[in-house]
Short mmCIF file of C-alpha atoms in Angstrom, two decimals:
data_model
loop_
_atom_site.label_atom_id
_atom_site.label_comp_id
_atom_site.label_asym_id
_atom_site.label_seq_id
_atom_site.Cartn_x
_atom_site.Cartn_y
_atom_site.Cartn_z
CA LYS D 1 -46.10 -26.01 -11.18
CA LEU D 2 -42.56 -24.77 -11.52
CA GLN D 3 -39.79 -25.86 -13.98
CA LEU D 4 -36.12 -25.11 -13.15
CA GLU D 5 -33.27 -25.39 -15.46
CA VAL D 6 -29.57 -24.57 -14.44
CA ARG D 7 -26.34 -24.64 -16.49
CA ALA D 8 -23.39 -23.56 -14.55
CA GLN D 9 -19.70 -24.32 -13.66
CA GLY D 10 -17.37 -23.23 -10.87
CA GLY D 11 -14.23 -23.95 -9.11
CA MET D 12 -11.28 -22.06 -7.46
CA ASN D 13 -9.11 -19.52 -9.30
CA GLY D 14 -6.06 -18.28 -7.41
CA GLY D 15 -7.54 -19.24 -4.13
CA ALA D 16 -10.84 -17.50 -4.75
CA ALA D 17 -14.17 -19.02 -5.57
CA ALA D 18 -15.18 -18.59 -9.37
CA ALA D 19 -18.40 -19.60 -11.03
CA ARG D 20 -20.17 -18.91 -14.25
CA ILE D 21 -23.98 -19.15 -14.71
CA ASP D 22 -24.75 -19.73 -18.24
CA ALA D 23 -28.32 -20.15 -17.75
CA PHE D 24 -30.65 -20.10 -14.65
CA SER D 25 -34.28 -20.36 -15.69
CA LEU D 26 -37.35 -20.74 -13.39
CA SER D 27 -40.80 -20.70 -15.08
CA GLY D 28 -44.34 -21.80 -14.39
CA THR D 29 -47.41 -20.68 -12.45
CA LEU D 30 -47.67 -19.45 -8.82
CA ARG D 31 -50.86 -18.43 -7.15
CA ASP D 32 -52.56 -18.59 -10.72
CA GLN D 33 -50.09 -16.00 -12.00
CA PRO D 34 -47.35 -16.73 -14.57
CA LEU D 35 -43.73 -16.60 -13.15
CA GLU D 36 -40.52 -16.48 -15.12
CA LEU D 37 -37.09 -15.74 -13.82
CA GLN D 38 -33.92 -15.47 -16.14
CA LEU D 39 -30.40 -15.20 -14.57
CA LYS D 40 -27.04 -15.20 -16.31
CA GLY D 41 -23.79 -13.91 -14.97
CA ALA D 42 -20.37 -14.91 -13.16
CA LEU D 43 -18.78 -14.84 -9.70
CA GLU D 44 -15.15 -13.95 -9.29
CA GLY D 45 -14.23 -13.91 -5.52
CA SER D 46 -16.38 -11.37 -3.84
CA GLN D 47 -17.44 -9.83 -7.11
CA MET D 48 -20.73 -10.73 -8.99
CA ARG D 49 -21.43 -9.99 -12.49
CA LEU D 50 -25.11 -9.80 -13.68
CA ASP D 51 -25.42 -10.13 -17.23
CA THR D 52 -29.23 -10.61 -17.04
CA LEU D 53 -31.51 -10.55 -14.15
CA ALA D 54 -35.07 -10.57 -15.27
CA LEU D 55 -38.16 -11.57 -13.01
CA ALA D 56 -41.60 -11.57 -14.34
CA TYR D 57 -44.59 -12.31 -12.03
CA GLY D 58 -48.13 -11.48 -13.37
CA THR D 59 -47.59 -8.05 -14.81
CA ALA D 60 -44.83 -7.13 -12.30
CA ARG D 61 -41.32 -6.87 -13.62
CA LEU D 62 -37.85 -6.64 -11.97
CA GLY D 63 -34.76 -6.18 -13.92
CA ALA D 64 -31.10 -5.66 -13.02
CA ALA D 65 -27.68 -5.75 -14.87
CA GLY D 66 -24.18 -4.88 -13.91
CA THR D 67 -21.72 -5.87 -11.14
CA PHE D 68 -21.81 -5.68 -7.37
CA GLY D 69 -19.40 -6.50 -4.47
CA GLU D 70 -16.25 -4.56 -3.51
CA LYS D 71 -17.01 -2.44 -6.60
CA MET D 72 -20.61 -1.47 -7.69
CA ASP D 73 -21.89 -0.85 -11.11
CA LEU D 74 -25.51 -1.87 -11.10
CA ASP D 75 -28.75 -0.70 -12.83
CA TRP D 76 -32.16 -1.82 -11.90
CA THR D 77 -35.80 -1.17 -12.89
CA LEU D 78 -39.01 -2.13 -11.25
CA SER D 79 -42.62 -2.09 -12.49
CA GLY D 80 -45.70 -3.31 -10.77
CA PRO D 81 -48.86 -2.00 -12.33
CA ASP D 82 -51.27 -4.27 -10.38
CA LEU D 83 -49.99 -5.33 -7.00
CA SER D 84 -53.31 -7.43 -6.26
CA GLU D 85 -51.71 -10.13 -8.43
CA LEU D 86 -48.93 -10.69 -6.03
CA ALA D 87 -50.83 -11.29 -2.81
CA ALA D 88 -54.49 -11.52 -1.54
CA GLY D 89 -55.63 -8.17 -0.02
CA ALA D 90 -52.83 -6.23 -1.70
CA GLY D 91 -53.44 -3.36 -4.20
CA GLY D 92 -51.96 -0.41 -6.01
CA MET D 93 -49.05 0.24 -8.31
CA VAL D 94 -45.39 0.76 -7.97
CA GLU D 95 -42.54 1.70 -10.53
CA GLY D 96 -39.00 2.73 -10.05
CA GLN D 97 -35.52 2.74 -11.60
CA GLY D 98 -32.01 3.47 -10.38
CA ARG D 99 -28.29 2.91 -10.33
CA ILE D 100 -25.74 1.87 -7.69
CA ASP D 101 -21.96 2.48 -8.36
CA GLY D 102 -18.89 3.29 -6.31
CA SER D 103 -17.64 0.84 -3.76
CA LEU D 104 -19.44 -1.38 -1.29
CA GLU D 105 -18.05 0.97 1.58
CA LEU D 106 -18.94 4.10 -0.16
CA PRO D 107 -21.67 3.55 -2.61
CA VAL D 108 -23.34 6.15 -4.79
CA VAL D 109 -27.07 5.66 -5.05
CA ARG D 110 -29.36 7.21 -7.53
CA GLY D 111 -32.90 6.34 -8.10
CA SER D 112 -36.66 7.07 -7.97
CA LEU D 113 -39.56 5.10 -6.64
CA GLY D 114 -43.19 5.98 -6.97
CA ALA D 115 -46.46 4.17 -5.81
CA ARG D 116 -50.12 4.89 -5.69
CA ASP D 117 -53.18 3.42 -4.12
CA LEU D 118 -51.16 0.86 -1.95
CA LYS D 119 -53.15 -1.28 0.32
CA SER D 120 -53.15 -4.49 2.44
CA ALA D 121 -55.24 -5.86 5.12
CA GLN D 122 -53.34 -3.63 7.77
CA TYR D 123 -52.72 -0.44 5.95
CA SER D 124 -53.34 1.79 2.94
CA LEU D 125 -51.21 4.65 1.37
CA ALA D 126 -52.48 6.81 -1.44
CA GLN D 127 -49.06 8.06 -2.68
CA LEU D 128 -45.35 7.39 -2.14
CA SER D 129 -42.60 9.23 -3.97
CA LEU D 130 -38.84 8.70 -3.25
CA GLU D 131 -36.08 10.60 -5.21
CA ALA D 132 -32.53 9.95 -4.11
CA ASP D 133 -28.96 11.05 -5.20
CA LEU D 134 -26.77 9.98 -2.48
CA ALA D 135 -22.84 9.80 -2.27
CA LEU D 136 -20.70 10.00 0.76
CA ASP D 137 -17.36 10.71 -0.78
CA ARG D 138 -18.04 13.58 -3.48
CA PRO D 139 -17.87 17.17 -2.91
CA SER D 140 -21.13 17.97 -4.46
CA PRO D 141 -24.34 17.87 -2.21
CA SER D 142 -26.47 14.73 -1.92
CA GLU D 143 -30.14 14.94 -2.04
CA LEU D 144 -33.11 12.82 -0.67
CA GLU D 145 -36.81 13.40 -0.72
CA LEU D 146 -39.39 11.00 0.62
CA VAL D 147 -43.20 12.01 0.48
CA LEU D 148 -46.04 10.00 1.88
CA ALA D 149 -49.72 11.06 1.74
CA GLY D 150 -53.07 9.65 2.29
CA GLY D 151 -52.17 6.75 4.63
CA ARG D 152 -53.93 4.78 7.22
CA LEU D 153 -52.70 2.24 9.69
CA GLY D 154 -55.24 0.74 12.14
CA GLY D 155 -57.36 3.74 13.43
CA VAL D 156 -54.60 6.26 12.65
CA GLY D 157 -54.78 8.32 9.56
CA LEU D 158 -51.66 10.04 7.88
CA GLU D 159 -52.38 13.09 6.08
CA SER D 160 -48.81 13.82 4.85
CA LEU D 161 -45.17 12.79 5.84
CA THR D 162 -42.27 14.56 4.07
CA LEU D 163 -38.61 13.88 4.71
CA VAL D 164 -36.07 16.13 2.99
CA GLY D 165 -32.10 15.87 3.08
CA ARG D 166 -29.39 17.67 1.41
CA GLY D 167 -25.67 18.27 1.90
CA ILE D 168 -22.37 16.45 2.06
CA ARG D 169 -21.00 13.85 4.44
CA SER D 170 -19.59 16.47 6.84
CA ASP D 171 -22.42 18.98 6.60
CA HIS D 172 -26.00 18.05 5.79
CA THR D 173 -29.46 18.81 6.99
CA LEU D 174 -32.54 16.66 7.43
CA GLN D 175 -36.14 18.01 7.69
CA LEU D 176 -39.10 16.08 8.66
CA ALA D 177 -42.68 17.21 8.67
CA GLY D 178 -45.72 15.27 9.24
CA ASP D 179 -49.52 15.55 9.98
CA SER D 180 -51.90 12.78 11.18
CA SER D 181 -55.28 12.26 12.91
CA VAL D 182 -53.45 12.17 16.27
CA GLY D 183 -50.89 15.11 15.83
CA GLY D 184 -48.12 16.59 13.88
CA VAL D 185 -44.35 16.71 13.78
CA ASN D 186 -41.81 19.20 12.58
CA LEU D 187 -38.18 18.49 13.08
CA GLU D 188 -34.86 19.91 11.59
CA LEU D 189 -31.37 18.71 12.17
CA GLU D 190 -27.71 19.26 11.11
CA GLY D 191 -25.44 16.38 10.77
CA ASP D 192 -21.84 15.34 10.39
CA LEU D 193 -21.14 11.79 9.40
CA GLN D 194 -17.54 10.86 10.60
CA GLU D 195 -15.61 7.62 10.37
CA THR D 196 -17.11 5.87 13.35
CA SER D 197 -20.03 8.07 14.38
CA TRP D 198 -22.77 10.45 13.29
CA LEU D 199 -22.87 13.84 15.11
CA LEU D 200 -26.28 15.37 15.01
CA ARG D 201 -27.82 18.60 16.18
CA LEU D 202 -31.47 19.11 16.42
CA THR D 203 -32.01 22.77 15.58
CA GLY D 204 -35.81 23.03 15.47
CA GLY D 205 -38.69 20.99 16.61
CA ARG D 206 -42.33 21.16 17.26
CA LEU D 207 -44.73 18.27 18.42
CA GLN D 208 -48.51 18.61 18.48
CA TYR D 209 -50.61 15.98 20.14
CA ASP D 210 -54.39 16.15 19.06
CA GLU D 211 -55.85 19.09 20.80
CA LEU D 212 -53.17 19.69 23.31
CA GLY D 213 -50.70 22.53 23.23
CA ALA D 214 -47.74 22.12 21.06
CA TRP D 215 -44.17 21.36 22.50
CA VAL D 216 -41.53 23.44 20.90
CA LEU D 217 -37.70 22.89 21.24
CA GLU D 218 -36.17 25.68 23.21
CA ALA D 219 -32.60 25.52 21.90
CA PRO D 220 -30.41 23.24 19.68
CA HIS D 221 -30.21 19.76 21.00
CA ALA D 222 -26.92 17.65 20.24
CA GLY D 223 -26.37 14.04 19.98
CA ARG D 224 -24.08 11.25 18.75
CA VAL D 225 -24.74 7.90 17.20
CA SER D 226 -22.15 5.13 16.79
CA ARG D 227 -22.27 1.42 16.62
CA GLU D 228 -21.23 1.04 20.33
CA ARG D 229 -23.04 4.04 21.90
CA GLN D 230 -25.91 6.31 21.21
CA GLN D 231 -26.08 9.55 23.18
CA LEU D 232 -28.52 12.45 23.45
CA GLU D 233 -27.17 15.51 25.45
CA ARG D 234 -29.62 17.66 27.50
CA GLY D 235 -32.36 19.42 25.64
CA CYS D 236 -35.47 21.16 26.81
CA TRP D 237 -39.08 21.50 25.23
CA ALA D 238 -41.71 24.03 26.30
CA SER D 239 -45.46 24.06 25.98
CA GLY D 240 -47.13 27.14 27.49
CA GLU D 241 -45.84 27.38 30.99
CA ALA D 242 -44.81 23.69 31.12
CA ARG D 243 -41.20 22.57 30.42
CA ARG D 244 -39.56 19.19 29.86
CA CYS D 245 -35.79 18.45 29.50
CA LEU D 246 -34.46 15.11 28.16
CA GLU D 247 -31.10 13.56 28.05
CA GLY D 248 -29.80 9.77 27.81
CA ALA D 249 -27.19 7.44 26.71
CA ARG D 250 -27.20 3.88 25.63
CA GLY D 251 -24.07 1.67 25.39
CA ALA D 252 -23.49 -1.96 24.85
CA ASP D 253 -24.15 -2.76 28.70
CA SER D 254 -25.61 0.41 29.84
CA LEU D 255 -28.61 2.72 29.72
CA SER D 256 -29.07 5.99 31.37
CA ALA D 257 -31.72 8.68 31.12
#
């Protein structure tokens, strides 16, 4: 059984919607776990101010405060020490915290997220770690690191998967390395994020399938990604005496390879 209480008022202010939420409270029990949501804030046009956002479900907690919209200034925290409380068959723990500021078009995202012993009926993951400090419009480098370890999805086991990124908008690198029960992957690329497209250059690559010989990128491989078109220029991979070359493009109404 859930109980809801709302105290709010709103209208138009200078042609823009405006509202104030003095209290929004939802409390009760859901799936035999206590649930409580507290929200207080205001809306002015496209800008939302959160004085309080506090969600508690079982032992899990989510909190946020600040503003979001055209201008961003929001802090958040997450804690879930026992995910088995949230859904049948689930398990593990998760915790994180972060901040989003800047603008909606050019946000600055900083945060960390960690999880252990995640599981559901379909998958399991022993470890997840995410560290991010991302900003598109500053001269100092952004950094991203994602680490997964000890996973399983169906009959495929994941030993490790690491994604590391560093750089500025016009000059950044990404490195992906992974090992699983069916093979491994190592990719390195350079990127340049422009106004309407992302220019990329795959500078290194190695793909290993089970007991077969590895496929290695012979030379840098360029591409371009935009909302309207994705293009991969010709690039060749070698494995022993075998050689395979790939290229392709996809547009709104066309596909070629």
